[in-house]
PDB file of C-alpha atoms in Angstrom:
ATOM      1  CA  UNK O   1       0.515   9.115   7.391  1.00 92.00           C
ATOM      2  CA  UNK O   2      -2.304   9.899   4.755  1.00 96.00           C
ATOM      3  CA  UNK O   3      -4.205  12.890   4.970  1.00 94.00           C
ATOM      4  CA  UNK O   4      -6.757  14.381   2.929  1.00 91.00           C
ATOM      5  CA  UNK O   5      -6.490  17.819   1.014  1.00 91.00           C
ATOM      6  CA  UNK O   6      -8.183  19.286   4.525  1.00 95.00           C
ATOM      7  CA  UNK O   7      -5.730  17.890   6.383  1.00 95.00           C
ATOM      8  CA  UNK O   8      -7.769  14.782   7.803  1.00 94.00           C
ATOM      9  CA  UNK O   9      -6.272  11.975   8.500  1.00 96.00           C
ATOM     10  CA  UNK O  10      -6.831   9.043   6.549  1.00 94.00           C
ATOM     11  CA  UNK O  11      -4.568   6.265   6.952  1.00 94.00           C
ATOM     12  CA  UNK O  12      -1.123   5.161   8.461  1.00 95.00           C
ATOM     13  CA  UNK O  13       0.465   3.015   5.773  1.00 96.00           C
ATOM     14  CA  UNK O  14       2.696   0.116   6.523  1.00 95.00           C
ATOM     15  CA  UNK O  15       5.508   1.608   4.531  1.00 96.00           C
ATOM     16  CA  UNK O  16       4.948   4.181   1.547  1.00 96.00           C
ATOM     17  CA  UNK O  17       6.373   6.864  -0.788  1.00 97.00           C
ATOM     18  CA  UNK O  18       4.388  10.315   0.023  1.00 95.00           C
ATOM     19  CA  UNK O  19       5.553  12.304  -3.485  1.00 96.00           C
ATOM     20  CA  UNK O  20       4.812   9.333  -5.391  1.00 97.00           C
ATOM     21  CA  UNK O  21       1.468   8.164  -3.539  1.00 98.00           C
ATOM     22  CA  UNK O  22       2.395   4.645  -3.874  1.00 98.00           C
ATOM     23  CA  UNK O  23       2.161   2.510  -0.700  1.00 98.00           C
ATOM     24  CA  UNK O  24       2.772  -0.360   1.366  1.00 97.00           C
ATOM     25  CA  UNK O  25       0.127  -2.771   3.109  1.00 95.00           C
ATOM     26  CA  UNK O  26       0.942  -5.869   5.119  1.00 92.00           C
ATOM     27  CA  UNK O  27      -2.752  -7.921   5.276  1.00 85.00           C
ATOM     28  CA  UNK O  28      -1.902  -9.954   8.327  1.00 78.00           C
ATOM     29  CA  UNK O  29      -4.616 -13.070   9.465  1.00 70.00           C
ATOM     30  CA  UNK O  30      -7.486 -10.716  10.805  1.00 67.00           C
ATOM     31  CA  UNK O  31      -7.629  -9.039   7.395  1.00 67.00           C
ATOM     32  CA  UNK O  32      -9.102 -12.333   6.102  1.00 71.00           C
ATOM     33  CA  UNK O  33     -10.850 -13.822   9.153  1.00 78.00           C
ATOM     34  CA  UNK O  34     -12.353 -10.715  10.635  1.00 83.00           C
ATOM     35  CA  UNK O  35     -15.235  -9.694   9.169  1.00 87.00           C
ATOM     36  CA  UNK O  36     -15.288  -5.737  10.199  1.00 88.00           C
ATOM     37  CA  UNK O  37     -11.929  -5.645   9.950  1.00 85.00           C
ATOM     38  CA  UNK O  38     -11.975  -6.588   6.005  1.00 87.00           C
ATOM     39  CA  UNK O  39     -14.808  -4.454   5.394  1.00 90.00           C
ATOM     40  CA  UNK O  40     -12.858  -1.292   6.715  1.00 90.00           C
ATOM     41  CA  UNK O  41      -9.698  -2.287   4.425  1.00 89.00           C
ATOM     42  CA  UNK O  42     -12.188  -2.090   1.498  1.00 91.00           C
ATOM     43  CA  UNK O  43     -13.424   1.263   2.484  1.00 94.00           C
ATOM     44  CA  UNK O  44     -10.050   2.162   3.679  1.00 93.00           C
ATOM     45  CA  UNK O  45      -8.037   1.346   0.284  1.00 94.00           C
ATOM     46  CA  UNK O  46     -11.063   3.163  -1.668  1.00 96.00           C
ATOM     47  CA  UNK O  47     -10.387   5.996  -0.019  1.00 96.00           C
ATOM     48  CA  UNK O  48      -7.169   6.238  -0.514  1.00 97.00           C
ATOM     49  CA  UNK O  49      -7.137   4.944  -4.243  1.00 97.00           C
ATOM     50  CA  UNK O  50      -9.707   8.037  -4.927  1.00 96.00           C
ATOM     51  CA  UNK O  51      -6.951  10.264  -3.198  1.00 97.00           C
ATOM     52  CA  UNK O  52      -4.524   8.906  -5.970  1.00 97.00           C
ATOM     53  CA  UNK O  53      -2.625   6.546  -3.818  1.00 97.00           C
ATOM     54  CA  UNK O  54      -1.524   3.425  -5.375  1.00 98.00           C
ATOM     55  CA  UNK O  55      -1.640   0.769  -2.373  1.00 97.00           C
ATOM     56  CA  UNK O  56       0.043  -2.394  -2.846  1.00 97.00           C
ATOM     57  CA  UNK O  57      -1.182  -5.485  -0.352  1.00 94.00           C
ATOM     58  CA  UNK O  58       1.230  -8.181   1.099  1.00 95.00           C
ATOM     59  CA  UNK O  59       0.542 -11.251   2.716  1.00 91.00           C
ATOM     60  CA  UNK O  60       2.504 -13.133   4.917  1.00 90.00           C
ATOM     61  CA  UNK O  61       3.003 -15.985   2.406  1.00 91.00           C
ATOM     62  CA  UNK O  62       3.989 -13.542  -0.275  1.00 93.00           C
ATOM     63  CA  UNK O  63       6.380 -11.578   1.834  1.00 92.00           C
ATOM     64  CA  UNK O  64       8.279 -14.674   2.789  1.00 94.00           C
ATOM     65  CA  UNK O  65       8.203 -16.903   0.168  1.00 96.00           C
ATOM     66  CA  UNK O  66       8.042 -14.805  -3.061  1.00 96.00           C
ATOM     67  CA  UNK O  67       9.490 -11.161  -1.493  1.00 96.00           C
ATOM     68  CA  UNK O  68      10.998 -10.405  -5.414  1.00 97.00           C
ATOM     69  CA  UNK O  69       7.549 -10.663  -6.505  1.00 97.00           C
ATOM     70  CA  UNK O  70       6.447  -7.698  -3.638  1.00 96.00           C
ATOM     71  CA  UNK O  71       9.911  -5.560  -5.115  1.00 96.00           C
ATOM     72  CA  UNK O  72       8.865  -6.149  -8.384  1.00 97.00           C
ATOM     73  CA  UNK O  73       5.854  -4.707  -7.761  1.00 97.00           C
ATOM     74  CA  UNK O  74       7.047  -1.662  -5.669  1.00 97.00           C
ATOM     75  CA  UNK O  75       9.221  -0.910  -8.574  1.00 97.00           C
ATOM     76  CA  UNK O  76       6.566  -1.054 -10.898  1.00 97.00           C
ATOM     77  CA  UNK O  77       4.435   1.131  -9.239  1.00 98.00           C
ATOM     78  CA  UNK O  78       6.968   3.354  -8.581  1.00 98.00           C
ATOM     79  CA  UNK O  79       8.272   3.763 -12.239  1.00 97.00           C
ATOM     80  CA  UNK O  80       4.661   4.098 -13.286  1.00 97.00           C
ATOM     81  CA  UNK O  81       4.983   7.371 -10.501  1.00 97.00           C
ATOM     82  CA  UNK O  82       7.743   8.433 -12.332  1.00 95.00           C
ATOM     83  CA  UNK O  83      11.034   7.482 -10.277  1.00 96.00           C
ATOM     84  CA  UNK O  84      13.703   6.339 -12.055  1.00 94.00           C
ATOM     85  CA  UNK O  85      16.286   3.851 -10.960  1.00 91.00           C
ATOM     86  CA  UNK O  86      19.829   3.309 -12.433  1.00 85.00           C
ATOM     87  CA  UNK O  87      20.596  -0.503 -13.342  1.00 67.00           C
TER      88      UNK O  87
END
């Protein structure tokens, strides 16, 4: 859960790393098709990108069919956070 410096929330992410501020957003079919729905993403991730938070969307498609792609770019975000990872 994302909350603001007051404490307000702000978002529930998918999945996400609070100390690092990098997260994890699933877009399923009504983020496309759904009109209100898509414009409260954009307001939503603006938020949250002006709180520091580096969110990182997934779609079905990419999930299942490319999922190193979606680790590559956890990682990446992540290491750009500062975590390191032993290889």
């Amino acid at each position: 859960m994302v909350r603001d410096k007051s404490g307000n929330f702000i978002a529930r992410l998918d999945m996400g790393w609070r100390h690092w501020q990098v997260g994890v957003e699933y877009d399923g079919a009504q983020h496309y098709t759904d009109p209100a729905q898509r414009a409260k993403d954009i307001d939503r991730l603006a938020i949250l990108e002006s709180l520091g938070w580096q969110v990182i969307r997934v779609s079905a498609s990419l999930l299942y069919r490319r999922p190193q792609i979606v680790l590559g770019r956890i990682r990446s975000a992540l290491s750009d956070r500062g975590v390191r990872f032993d290889t």
